[in-house]
PDB file of C-alpha atoms in Angstrom:
ATOM      1  CA  UNK A  27       8.432 296.920 122.818  1.00 85.00           C
ATOM      2  CA  UNK A  28       5.037 296.422 124.207  1.00 90.00           C
ATOM      3  CA  UNK A  29       2.699 293.904 122.634  1.00 93.00           C
ATOM      4  CA  UNK A  30      -0.829 293.325 123.086  1.00 96.00           C
ATOM      5  CA  UNK A  31      -2.615 290.355 122.133  1.00 97.00           C
ATOM      6  CA  UNK A  32      -6.601 289.647 122.179  1.00 97.00           C
ATOM      7  CA  UNK A  33      -7.998 286.078 121.877  1.00 93.00           C
ATOM      8  CA  UNK A  34     -10.308 285.168 120.575  1.00 92.00           C
ATOM      9  CA  UNK A  35     -10.354 287.306 117.284  1.00 95.00           C
ATOM     10  CA  UNK A  36     -14.123 286.651 117.012  1.00 96.00           C
ATOM     11  CA  UNK A  37     -16.705 285.140 119.303  1.00 96.00           C
ATOM     12  CA  UNK A  38     -20.530 284.505 118.847  1.00 97.00           C
ATOM     13  CA  UNK A  39     -22.729 283.811 121.870  1.00 97.00           C
ATOM     14  CA  UNK A  40     -26.560 283.654 122.361  1.00 97.00           C
ATOM     15  CA  UNK A  41     -28.226 286.368 124.055  1.00 98.00           C
ATOM     16  CA  UNK A  42     -28.193 286.283 127.734  1.00 97.00           C
ATOM     17  CA  UNK A  43     -24.925 284.469 128.176  1.00 97.00           C
ATOM     18  CA  UNK A  44     -22.053 285.807 130.321  1.00 97.00           C
ATOM     19  CA  UNK A  45     -18.857 286.179 128.607  1.00 96.00           C
ATOM     20  CA  UNK A  46     -15.366 287.105 128.955  1.00 97.00           C
ATOM     21  CA  UNK A  47     -12.778 288.716 126.576  1.00 97.00           C
ATOM     22  CA  UNK A  48      -9.009 288.342 127.102  1.00 97.00           C
ATOM     23  CA  UNK A  49      -6.236 290.782 126.569  1.00 98.00           C
ATOM     24  CA  UNK A  50      -2.656 290.143 127.376  1.00 97.00           C
ATOM     25  CA  UNK A  51       0.484 292.337 127.155  1.00 96.00           C
ATOM     26  CA  UNK A  52       4.197 291.498 127.268  1.00 94.00           C
ATOM     27  CA  UNK A  53       5.614 294.520 129.380  1.00 89.00           C
ATOM     28  CA  UNK A  54       3.939 294.587 132.919  1.00 88.00           C
ATOM     29  CA  UNK A  55       5.303 298.265 133.398  1.00 89.00           C
ATOM     30  CA  UNK A  56       2.179 299.871 132.492  1.00 89.00           C
ATOM     31  CA  UNK A  57       0.465 302.977 133.865  1.00 87.00           C
ATOM     32  CA  UNK A  58      -3.049 301.723 132.888  1.00 90.00           C
ATOM     33  CA  UNK A  59      -5.120 299.403 130.721  1.00 93.00           C
ATOM     34  CA  UNK A  60      -8.031 300.612 128.777  1.00 94.00           C
ATOM     35  CA  UNK A  61     -10.984 298.967 127.037  1.00 96.00           C
ATOM     36  CA  UNK A  62     -12.861 300.326 124.065  1.00 96.00           C
ATOM     37  CA  UNK A  63     -15.858 299.340 122.225  1.00 97.00           C
ATOM     38  CA  UNK A  64     -16.009 300.064 118.533  1.00 96.00           C
ATOM     39  CA  UNK A  65     -19.005 299.888 116.162  1.00 95.00           C
ATOM     40  CA  UNK A  66     -18.763 299.228 112.410  1.00 91.00           C
ATOM     41  CA  UNK A  67     -17.402 302.507 110.628  1.00 89.00           C
ATOM     42  CA  UNK A  68     -17.063 304.381 113.994  1.00 92.00           C
ATOM     43  CA  UNK A  69     -14.704 305.706 116.291  1.00 92.00           C
ATOM     44  CA  UNK A  70     -13.881 304.094 119.710  1.00 93.00           C
ATOM     45  CA  UNK A  71     -15.664 304.535 122.888  1.00 94.00           C
ATOM     46  CA  UNK A  72     -13.806 304.265 126.053  1.00 92.00           C
ATOM     47  CA  UNK A  73     -15.620 301.663 128.522  1.00 96.00           C
ATOM     48  CA  UNK A  74     -13.265 301.286 131.386  1.00 95.00           C
ATOM     49  CA  UNK A  75      -9.777 302.430 132.455  1.00 92.00           C
ATOM     50  CA  UNK A  76      -7.849 300.525 135.123  1.00 93.00           C
ATOM     51  CA  UNK A  77      -4.971 302.198 136.717  1.00 90.00           C
ATOM     52  CA  UNK A  78      -1.886 300.067 137.327  1.00 90.00           C
ATOM     53  CA  UNK A  79      -2.827 300.259 141.213  1.00 91.00           C
ATOM     54  CA  UNK A  80      -6.317 298.900 140.798  1.00 92.00           C
ATOM     55  CA  UNK A  81      -7.302 295.330 140.209  1.00 94.00           C
ATOM     56  CA  UNK A  82     -10.623 296.070 138.811  1.00 95.00           C
ATOM     57  CA  UNK A  83     -13.138 298.555 137.511  1.00 95.00           C
ATOM     58  CA  UNK A  84     -17.007 298.096 137.070  1.00 97.00           C
ATOM     59  CA  UNK A  85     -19.454 299.888 135.037  1.00 96.00           C
ATOM     60  CA  UNK A  86     -23.110 298.328 134.728  1.00 97.00           C
ATOM     61  CA  UNK A  87     -22.953 294.998 133.171  1.00 98.00           C
ATOM     62  CA  UNK A  88     -19.181 295.382 132.649  1.00 98.00           C
ATOM     63  CA  UNK A  89     -16.324 294.466 134.879  1.00 98.00           C
ATOM     64  CA  UNK A  90     -12.619 294.526 133.772  1.00 97.00           C
ATOM     65  CA  UNK A  91      -9.770 293.186 135.805  1.00 97.00           C
ATOM     66  CA  UNK A  92      -6.055 293.852 135.606  1.00 97.00           C
ATOM     67  CA  UNK A  93      -3.395 291.397 136.749  1.00 96.00           C
ATOM     68  CA  UNK A  94       0.035 292.975 135.890  1.00 93.00           C
ATOM     69  CA  UNK A  95       2.244 290.316 137.179  1.00 92.00           C
ATOM     70  CA  UNK A  96       0.830 287.796 134.666  1.00 94.00           C
ATOM     71  CA  UNK A  97       0.345 290.381 132.060  1.00 95.00           C
ATOM     72  CA  UNK A  98      -3.460 289.865 131.717  1.00 97.00           C
ATOM     73  CA  UNK A  99      -6.649 291.732 131.720  1.00 97.00           C
ATOM     74  CA  UNK A 100     -10.153 290.349 131.166  1.00 97.00           C
ATOM     75  CA  UNK A 101     -13.614 292.144 130.223  1.00 98.00           C
ATOM     76  CA  UNK A 102     -16.492 290.443 131.723  1.00 98.00           C
ATOM     77  CA  UNK A 103     -19.931 291.191 130.187  1.00 98.00           C
ATOM     78  CA  UNK A 104     -22.908 289.855 132.003  1.00 98.00           C
ATOM     79  CA  UNK A 105     -26.295 288.904 130.651  1.00 98.00           C
ATOM     80  CA  UNK A 106     -25.072 289.788 127.084  1.00 97.00           C
ATOM     81  CA  UNK A 107     -27.551 291.549 124.732  1.00 98.00           C
ATOM     82  CA  UNK A 108     -27.700 291.935 120.799  1.00 97.00           C
ATOM     83  CA  UNK A 109     -26.587 295.506 121.400  1.00 97.00           C
ATOM     84  CA  UNK A 110     -23.512 294.361 122.835  1.00 98.00           C
ATOM     85  CA  UNK A 111     -22.424 293.284 119.473  1.00 98.00           C
ATOM     86  CA  UNK A 112     -19.327 295.242 118.360  1.00 97.00           C
ATOM     87  CA  UNK A 113     -15.476 295.064 118.384  1.00 96.00           C
ATOM     88  CA  UNK A 114     -13.825 295.289 121.719  1.00 97.00           C
ATOM     89  CA  UNK A 115     -10.281 296.726 122.014  1.00 96.00           C
ATOM     90  CA  UNK A 116      -7.742 296.752 124.798  1.00 96.00           C
ATOM     91  CA  UNK A 117      -4.942 299.106 125.057  1.00 95.00           C
ATOM     92  CA  UNK A 118      -1.911 299.549 127.369  1.00 93.00           C
ATOM     93  CA  UNK A 119      -0.487 302.876 128.418  1.00 88.00           C
ATOM     94  CA  UNK A 120       3.244 302.982 129.594  1.00 81.00           C
ATOM     95  CA  UNK A 121       5.855 305.298 130.321  1.00 70.00           C
ATOM     96  CA  UNK A 122       5.947 306.857 126.873  1.00 65.00           C
ATOM     97  CA  UNK A 123       2.173 307.919 127.262  1.00 70.00           C
ATOM     98  CA  UNK A 124       1.351 306.116 123.931  1.00 80.00           C
ATOM     99  CA  UNK A 125      -1.233 303.590 123.953  1.00 89.00           C
ATOM    100  CA  UNK A 126      -0.453 300.290 122.387  1.00 92.00           C
ATOM    101  CA  UNK A 127      -3.660 298.422 121.085  1.00 94.00           C
ATOM    102  CA  UNK A 128      -4.590 294.809 120.761  1.00 96.00           C
ATOM    103  CA  UNK A 129      -6.135 293.998 117.162  1.00 96.00           C
ATOM    104  CA  UNK A 130      -9.621 293.493 118.936  1.00 96.00           C
ATOM    105  CA  UNK A 131     -12.311 290.830 119.536  1.00 97.00           C
ATOM    106  CA  UNK A 132     -15.249 290.783 117.406  1.00 96.00           C
ATOM    107  CA  UNK A 133     -18.248 289.984 119.477  1.00 98.00           C
ATOM    108  CA  UNK A 134     -21.715 288.925 117.990  1.00 98.00           C
ATOM    109  CA  UNK A 135     -24.660 288.335 120.333  1.00 98.00           C
ATOM    110  CA  UNK A 136     -27.385 286.444 118.684  1.00 97.00           C
ATOM    111  CA  UNK A 137     -31.070 287.116 119.659  1.00 96.00           C
TER     112      UNK A 137
ATOM    113  CA  UNK B  30     -22.387 318.634 123.629  1.00 62.00           C
ATOM    114  CA  UNK B  31     -18.584 318.392 123.805  1.00 70.00           C
ATOM    115  CA  UNK B  32     -16.714 316.022 121.611  1.00 93.00           C
ATOM    116  CA  UNK B  33     -14.306 315.480 118.713  1.00 96.00           C
ATOM    117  CA  UNK B  34     -15.243 316.273 115.021  1.00 96.00           C
ATOM    118  CA  UNK B  35     -13.429 314.655 112.313  1.00 97.00           C
ATOM    119  CA  UNK B  36     -14.348 315.595 108.507  1.00 95.00           C
ATOM    120  CA  UNK B  37     -14.790 314.562 106.017  1.00 95.00           C
ATOM    121  CA  UNK B  38     -16.229 311.203 106.734  1.00 95.00           C
ATOM    122  CA  UNK B  39     -15.214 309.806 103.358  1.00 95.00           C
ATOM    123  CA  UNK B  40     -12.089 311.252 101.414  1.00 94.00           C
ATOM    124  CA  UNK B  41     -10.628 310.053  97.958  1.00 91.00           C
ATOM    125  CA  UNK B  42      -7.042 310.750  96.895  1.00 87.00           C
ATOM    126  CA  UNK B  43      -5.620 310.723  93.525  1.00 88.00           C
ATOM    127  CA  UNK B  44      -2.206 309.677  92.726  1.00 83.00           C
ATOM    128  CA  UNK B  45       0.505 312.403  93.719  1.00 85.00           C
ATOM    129  CA  UNK B  46      -2.139 314.427  95.679  1.00 90.00           C
ATOM    130  CA  UNK B  47      -1.939 315.586  99.158  1.00 93.00           C
ATOM    131  CA  UNK B  48      -4.976 315.546 101.350  1.00 95.00           C
ATOM    132  CA  UNK B  49      -5.799 317.074 104.694  1.00 96.00           C
ATOM    133  CA  UNK B  50      -8.045 315.526 107.414  1.00 97.00           C
ATOM    134  CA  UNK B  51      -9.523 317.776 109.990  1.00 98.00           C
ATOM    135  CA  UNK B  52      -9.974 317.009 113.587  1.00 98.00           C
ATOM    136  CA  UNK B  53     -11.529 319.567 115.890  1.00 98.00           C
ATOM    137  CA  UNK B  54     -12.361 319.330 119.709  1.00 97.00           C
ATOM    138  CA  UNK B  55     -14.309 321.375 121.989  1.00 96.00           C
ATOM    139  CA  UNK B  56     -13.484 319.382 125.169  1.00 94.00           C
ATOM    140  CA  UNK B  57     -10.616 321.771 126.103  1.00 93.00           C
ATOM    141  CA  UNK B  58      -8.015 318.841 126.037  1.00 93.00           C
ATOM    142  CA  UNK B  59      -4.344 319.508 125.885  1.00 92.00           C
ATOM    143  CA  UNK B  60      -3.303 316.453 124.174  1.00 92.00           C
ATOM    144  CA  UNK B  61      -4.450 315.274 120.652  1.00 94.00           C
ATOM    145  CA  UNK B  62      -3.475 312.197 118.650  1.00 94.00           C
ATOM    146  CA  UNK B  63      -3.799 310.792 115.088  1.00 97.00           C
ATOM    147  CA  UNK B  64      -4.201 306.941 114.660  1.00 96.00           C
ATOM    148  CA  UNK B  65      -4.380 304.623 111.654  1.00 97.00           C
ATOM    149  CA  UNK B  66      -6.611 301.609 111.521  1.00 96.00           C
ATOM    150  CA  UNK B  67      -6.240 298.716 108.806  1.00 94.00           C
ATOM    151  CA  UNK B  68      -8.616 295.853 108.609  1.00 87.00           C
ATOM    152  CA  UNK B  69      -7.928 293.206 111.274  1.00 79.00           C
ATOM    153  CA  UNK B  70      -5.229 295.399 112.843  1.00 82.00           C
ATOM    154  CA  UNK B  71      -4.901 297.428 115.907  1.00 85.00           C
ATOM    155  CA  UNK B  72      -4.627 301.151 115.958  1.00 93.00           C
ATOM    156  CA  UNK B  73      -1.188 302.455 115.061  1.00 94.00           C
ATOM    157  CA  UNK B  74      -0.061 305.948 116.215  1.00 94.00           C
ATOM    158  CA  UNK B  75       0.995 308.459 113.748  1.00 97.00           C
ATOM    159  CA  UNK B  76       1.481 311.754 115.308  1.00 96.00           C
ATOM    160  CA  UNK B  77       0.655 313.315 118.726  1.00 94.00           C
ATOM    161  CA  UNK B  78       0.726 316.583 120.336  1.00 94.00           C
ATOM    162  CA  UNK B  79       0.788 317.649 124.073  1.00 90.00           C
ATOM    163  CA  UNK B  80       0.591 321.219 123.657  1.00 92.00           C
ATOM    164  CA  UNK B  81       0.069 323.995 121.132  1.00 95.00           C
ATOM    165  CA  UNK B  82       2.812 324.421 118.489  1.00 95.00           C
ATOM    166  CA  UNK B  83       4.408 321.181 119.631  1.00 94.00           C
ATOM    167  CA  UNK B  84       3.860 317.606 118.121  1.00 96.00           C
ATOM    168  CA  UNK B  85       5.872 314.402 118.025  1.00 94.00           C
ATOM    169  CA  UNK B  86       6.114 311.435 115.702  1.00 96.00           C
ATOM    170  CA  UNK B  87       4.343 308.293 116.538  1.00 93.00           C
ATOM    171  CA  UNK B  88       5.253 304.651 115.180  1.00 91.00           C
ATOM    172  CA  UNK B  89       4.358 305.324 111.445  1.00 95.00           C
ATOM    173  CA  UNK B  90       4.873 309.054 110.866  1.00 97.00           C
ATOM    174  CA  UNK B  91       6.581 308.691 107.376  1.00 96.00           C
ATOM    175  CA  UNK B  92       4.433 310.266 104.522  1.00 96.00           C
ATOM    176  CA  UNK B  93       2.337 312.267 106.977  1.00 97.00           C
ATOM    177  CA  UNK B  94       2.465 315.719 108.586  1.00 97.00           C
ATOM    178  CA  UNK B  95       0.485 317.666 111.227  1.00 98.00           C
ATOM    179  CA  UNK B  96       0.113 321.075 112.666  1.00 98.00           C
ATOM    180  CA  UNK B  97      -1.126 322.250 116.117  1.00 98.00           C
ATOM    181  CA  UNK B  98      -1.619 326.009 115.719  1.00 97.00           C
ATOM    182  CA  UNK B  99      -4.778 326.123 117.936  1.00 97.00           C
ATOM    183  CA  UNK B 100      -5.621 323.836 120.894  1.00 96.00           C
ATOM    184  CA  UNK B 101      -8.863 322.573 119.515  1.00 97.00           C
ATOM    185  CA  UNK B 102      -7.427 321.603 116.038  1.00 98.00           C
ATOM    186  CA  UNK B 103      -5.127 319.080 114.976  1.00 98.00           C
ATOM    187  CA  UNK B 104      -5.173 318.562 111.152  1.00 98.00           C
ATOM    188  CA  UNK B 105      -3.314 315.709 109.446  1.00 98.00           C
ATOM    189  CA  UNK B 106      -2.076 315.920 105.947  1.00 97.00           C
ATOM    190  CA  UNK B 107      -1.368 312.620 104.002  1.00 95.00           C
ATOM    191  CA  UNK B 108       1.220 313.352 101.516  1.00 93.00           C
ATOM    192  CA  UNK B 109       2.050 311.901  98.311  1.00 88.00           C
ATOM    193  CA  UNK B 110       5.058 310.284  99.834  1.00 87.00           C
ATOM    194  CA  UNK B 111       2.658 307.836 101.782  1.00 88.00           C
ATOM    195  CA  UNK B 112       2.335 304.947  99.218  1.00 86.00           C
ATOM    196  CA  UNK B 113      -0.302 303.258 100.908  1.00 90.00           C
ATOM    197  CA  UNK B 114      -2.654 305.679 102.357  1.00 92.00           C
ATOM    198  CA  UNK B 115      -6.018 303.560 102.116  1.00 94.00           C
ATOM    199  CA  UNK B 116      -7.101 303.202 105.764  1.00 95.00           C
ATOM    200  CA  UNK B 117      -9.470 304.382 108.490  1.00 96.00           C
ATOM    201  CA  UNK B 118      -8.012 307.491 110.353  1.00 97.00           C
ATOM    202  CA  UNK B 119      -8.993 308.152 113.923  1.00 96.00           C
ATOM    203  CA  UNK B 120      -8.214 311.336 115.777  1.00 97.00           C
ATOM    204  CA  UNK B 121      -8.323 311.235 119.738  1.00 94.00           C
ATOM    205  CA  UNK B 122      -7.771 313.779 122.492  1.00 93.00           C
ATOM    206  CA  UNK B 123      -7.151 313.500 126.296  1.00 90.00           C
ATOM    207  CA  UNK B 124      -7.440 316.032 129.125  1.00 86.00           C
ATOM    208  CA  UNK B 125      -3.724 315.993 129.804  1.00 75.00           C
ATOM    209  CA  UNK B 126      -1.093 313.864 128.300  1.00 66.00           C
ATOM    210  CA  UNK B 127      -0.574 310.440 130.205  1.00 64.00           C
ATOM    211  CA  UNK B 128      -2.735 308.502 132.445  1.00 62.00           C
ATOM    212  CA  UNK B 129      -6.157 309.739 131.307  1.00 73.00           C
ATOM    213  CA  UNK B 130      -8.633 308.127 129.096  1.00 78.00           C
ATOM    214  CA  UNK B 131      -8.759 309.119 125.411  1.00 84.00           C
ATOM    215  CA  UNK B 132     -11.834 310.292 123.548  1.00 91.00           C
ATOM    216  CA  UNK B 133     -12.212 309.371 119.913  1.00 93.00           C
ATOM    217  CA  UNK B 134     -13.852 311.048 116.834  1.00 95.00           C
ATOM    218  CA  UNK B 135     -15.996 309.016 114.159  1.00 95.00           C
ATOM    219  CA  UNK B 136     -12.942 308.633 111.933  1.00 96.00           C
ATOM    220  CA  UNK B 137     -12.365 309.457 108.251  1.00 97.00           C
ATOM    221  CA  UNK B 138     -12.068 306.644 105.531  1.00 96.00           C
ATOM    222  CA  UNK B 139      -9.457 307.484 102.807  1.00 95.00           C
ATOM    223  CA  UNK B 140      -9.435 305.619  99.751  1.00 93.00           C
ATOM    224  CA  UNK B 141      -7.392 305.938  96.555  1.00 86.00           C
ATOM    225  CA  UNK B 142      -8.935 306.683  93.133  1.00 81.00           C
TER     226      UNK B 142
END
């Protein structure tokens, strides 16, 4: 059974800092790995989706990487801003088509 | 704009009562999903539907029921058999089942009176 872990559970950084969020998964037989952002009391917004054949995806200040062999994905946020404060969730998708979510990393960017 | 609409935003349930959460999408997506989110926990799949008039149980289906009579609608009923229904419920959809990003609604928060 796939298990997805995100460390740390919470992270606080000063504005302008570059940061990395980590996601690990136990079963490397995945179709894709997706990163989401969740604001308090809101739904999830898809940030980046990395197909199993890809190594990374980029969108603006965000870069997500995938290493299936080691069961790891990272989300890199460059030049962080207070507006980046949110909870970031990763989810893997395998053959069952179901997403398996981590518990998230709560990010606070301090002005 | 296309998107997923969940209603109501807040819902209160009395003991022994069934309540229904609404989820409507105008994205013309085939697949729809219901998740439950508890504080400090990841999302857990309740039910999903890949096509009209068909749906499958997810990991925590007990105490819940769904229907998919129309492509754009996937209502979730929380029955009295669900003994711990207090949670944040999220509906999602994807273009086709499988290797595509899922789009989420803004959720319904259910509480017990």
